[in-house]
Short mmCIF file of C-alpha atoms in Angstrom, two decimals:
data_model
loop_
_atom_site.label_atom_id
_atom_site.label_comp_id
_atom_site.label_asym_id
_atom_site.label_seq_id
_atom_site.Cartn_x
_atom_site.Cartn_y
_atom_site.Cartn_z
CA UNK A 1 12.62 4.56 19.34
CA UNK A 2 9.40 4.56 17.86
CA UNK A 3 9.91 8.17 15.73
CA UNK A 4 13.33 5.27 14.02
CA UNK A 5 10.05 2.23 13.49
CA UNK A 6 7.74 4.39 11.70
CA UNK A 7 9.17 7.43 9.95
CA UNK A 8 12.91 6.04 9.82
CA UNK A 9 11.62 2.73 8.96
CA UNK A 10 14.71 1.09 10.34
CA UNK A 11 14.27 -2.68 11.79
CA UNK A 12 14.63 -3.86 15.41
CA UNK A 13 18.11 -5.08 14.70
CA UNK A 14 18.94 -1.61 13.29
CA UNK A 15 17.23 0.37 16.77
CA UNK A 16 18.98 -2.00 18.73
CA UNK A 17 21.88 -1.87 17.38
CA UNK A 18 21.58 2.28 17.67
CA UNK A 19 20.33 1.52 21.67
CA UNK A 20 22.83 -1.12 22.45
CA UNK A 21 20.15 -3.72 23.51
CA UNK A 22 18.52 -6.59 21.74
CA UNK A 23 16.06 -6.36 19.00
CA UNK A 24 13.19 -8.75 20.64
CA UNK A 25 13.17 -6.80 23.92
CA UNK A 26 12.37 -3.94 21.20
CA UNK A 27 9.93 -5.50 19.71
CA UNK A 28 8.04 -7.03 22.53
CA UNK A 29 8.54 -2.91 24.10
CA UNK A 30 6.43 -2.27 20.84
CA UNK A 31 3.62 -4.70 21.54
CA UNK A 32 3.24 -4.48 25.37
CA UNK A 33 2.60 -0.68 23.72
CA UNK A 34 0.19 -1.53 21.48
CA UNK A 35 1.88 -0.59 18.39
CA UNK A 36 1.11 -1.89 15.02
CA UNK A 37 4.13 -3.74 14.05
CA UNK A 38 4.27 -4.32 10.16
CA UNK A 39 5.46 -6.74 7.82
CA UNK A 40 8.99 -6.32 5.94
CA UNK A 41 7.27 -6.30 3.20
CA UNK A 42 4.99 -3.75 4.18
CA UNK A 43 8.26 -1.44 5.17
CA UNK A 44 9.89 -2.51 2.02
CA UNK A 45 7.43 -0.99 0.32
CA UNK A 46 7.46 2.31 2.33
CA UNK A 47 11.21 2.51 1.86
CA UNK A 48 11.13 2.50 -1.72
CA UNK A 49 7.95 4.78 -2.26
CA UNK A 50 10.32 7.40 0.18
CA UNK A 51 13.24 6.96 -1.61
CA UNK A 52 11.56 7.14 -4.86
CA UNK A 53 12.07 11.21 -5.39
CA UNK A 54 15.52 11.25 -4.64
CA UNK A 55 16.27 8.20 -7.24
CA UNK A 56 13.90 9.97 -9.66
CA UNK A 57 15.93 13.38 -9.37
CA UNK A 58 19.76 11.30 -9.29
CA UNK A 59 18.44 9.37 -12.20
CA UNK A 60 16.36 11.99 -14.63
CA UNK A 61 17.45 15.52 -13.75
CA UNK A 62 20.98 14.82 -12.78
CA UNK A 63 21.61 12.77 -15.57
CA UNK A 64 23.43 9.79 -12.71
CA UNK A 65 23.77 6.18 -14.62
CA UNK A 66 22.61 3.99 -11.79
CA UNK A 67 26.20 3.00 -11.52
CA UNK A 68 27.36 6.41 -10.27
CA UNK A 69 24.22 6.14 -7.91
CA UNK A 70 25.43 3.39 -6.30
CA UNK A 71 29.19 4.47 -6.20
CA UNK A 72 28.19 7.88 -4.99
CA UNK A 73 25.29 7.02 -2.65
CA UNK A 74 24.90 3.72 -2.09
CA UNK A 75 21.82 2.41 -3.35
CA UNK A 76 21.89 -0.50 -5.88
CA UNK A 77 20.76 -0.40 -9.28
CA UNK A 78 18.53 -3.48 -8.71
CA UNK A 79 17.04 -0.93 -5.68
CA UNK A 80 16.77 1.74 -7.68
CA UNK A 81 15.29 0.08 -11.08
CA UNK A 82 12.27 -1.38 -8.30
CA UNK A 83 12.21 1.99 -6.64
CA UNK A 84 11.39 3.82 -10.18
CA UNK A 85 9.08 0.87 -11.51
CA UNK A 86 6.92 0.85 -8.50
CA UNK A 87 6.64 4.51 -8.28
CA UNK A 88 5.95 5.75 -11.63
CA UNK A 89 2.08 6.58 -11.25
CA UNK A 90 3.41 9.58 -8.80
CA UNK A 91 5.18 11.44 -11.54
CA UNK A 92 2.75 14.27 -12.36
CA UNK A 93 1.54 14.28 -16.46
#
């Protein structure tokens, strides 16, 4: 459950969802363990700075409108236009 916190970033409702129990028993698991629980905003943030390659490559090098993004994977263009604006200062000059 932890590996799905902190390098799937999905939320308690999303692991307990996945482990057919409820999401404070979850999260009160997590801090009778001593683990750092962060804000949404903080995983927000990590979910768009790991999705930003992906959106980069569907956008730039496949040539995807972020229309056919969405249709095609899901993600919105709002998503996507956030994911590219805070991530530019990765691309490599």
């Amino acid at each position: 459950m932890l590996d799905k916190y902190q390098k799937d970033l999905l939320s308690f409702e999303q692991i307990a969802e996945a482990t057919e129990t409820d999401w404070w028993t979850i999260k009160e698991m997590f801090k009778a363990k001593g683990v750092i629980l962060e804000s949404t905003k903080e995983r927000a943030k990590k979910r768009r700075s790991r999705d930003f390659e992906r959106i980069y490559d569907l956008r730039y090098l496949e040539g995807l409108s972020f229309t056919k993004i969405y249709k095609q994977y899901g993600l919105s263009p709002t998503y996507c236009k956030q994911v590219l604006s805070e991530n530019t200062h990765k691309l490599k000059k």
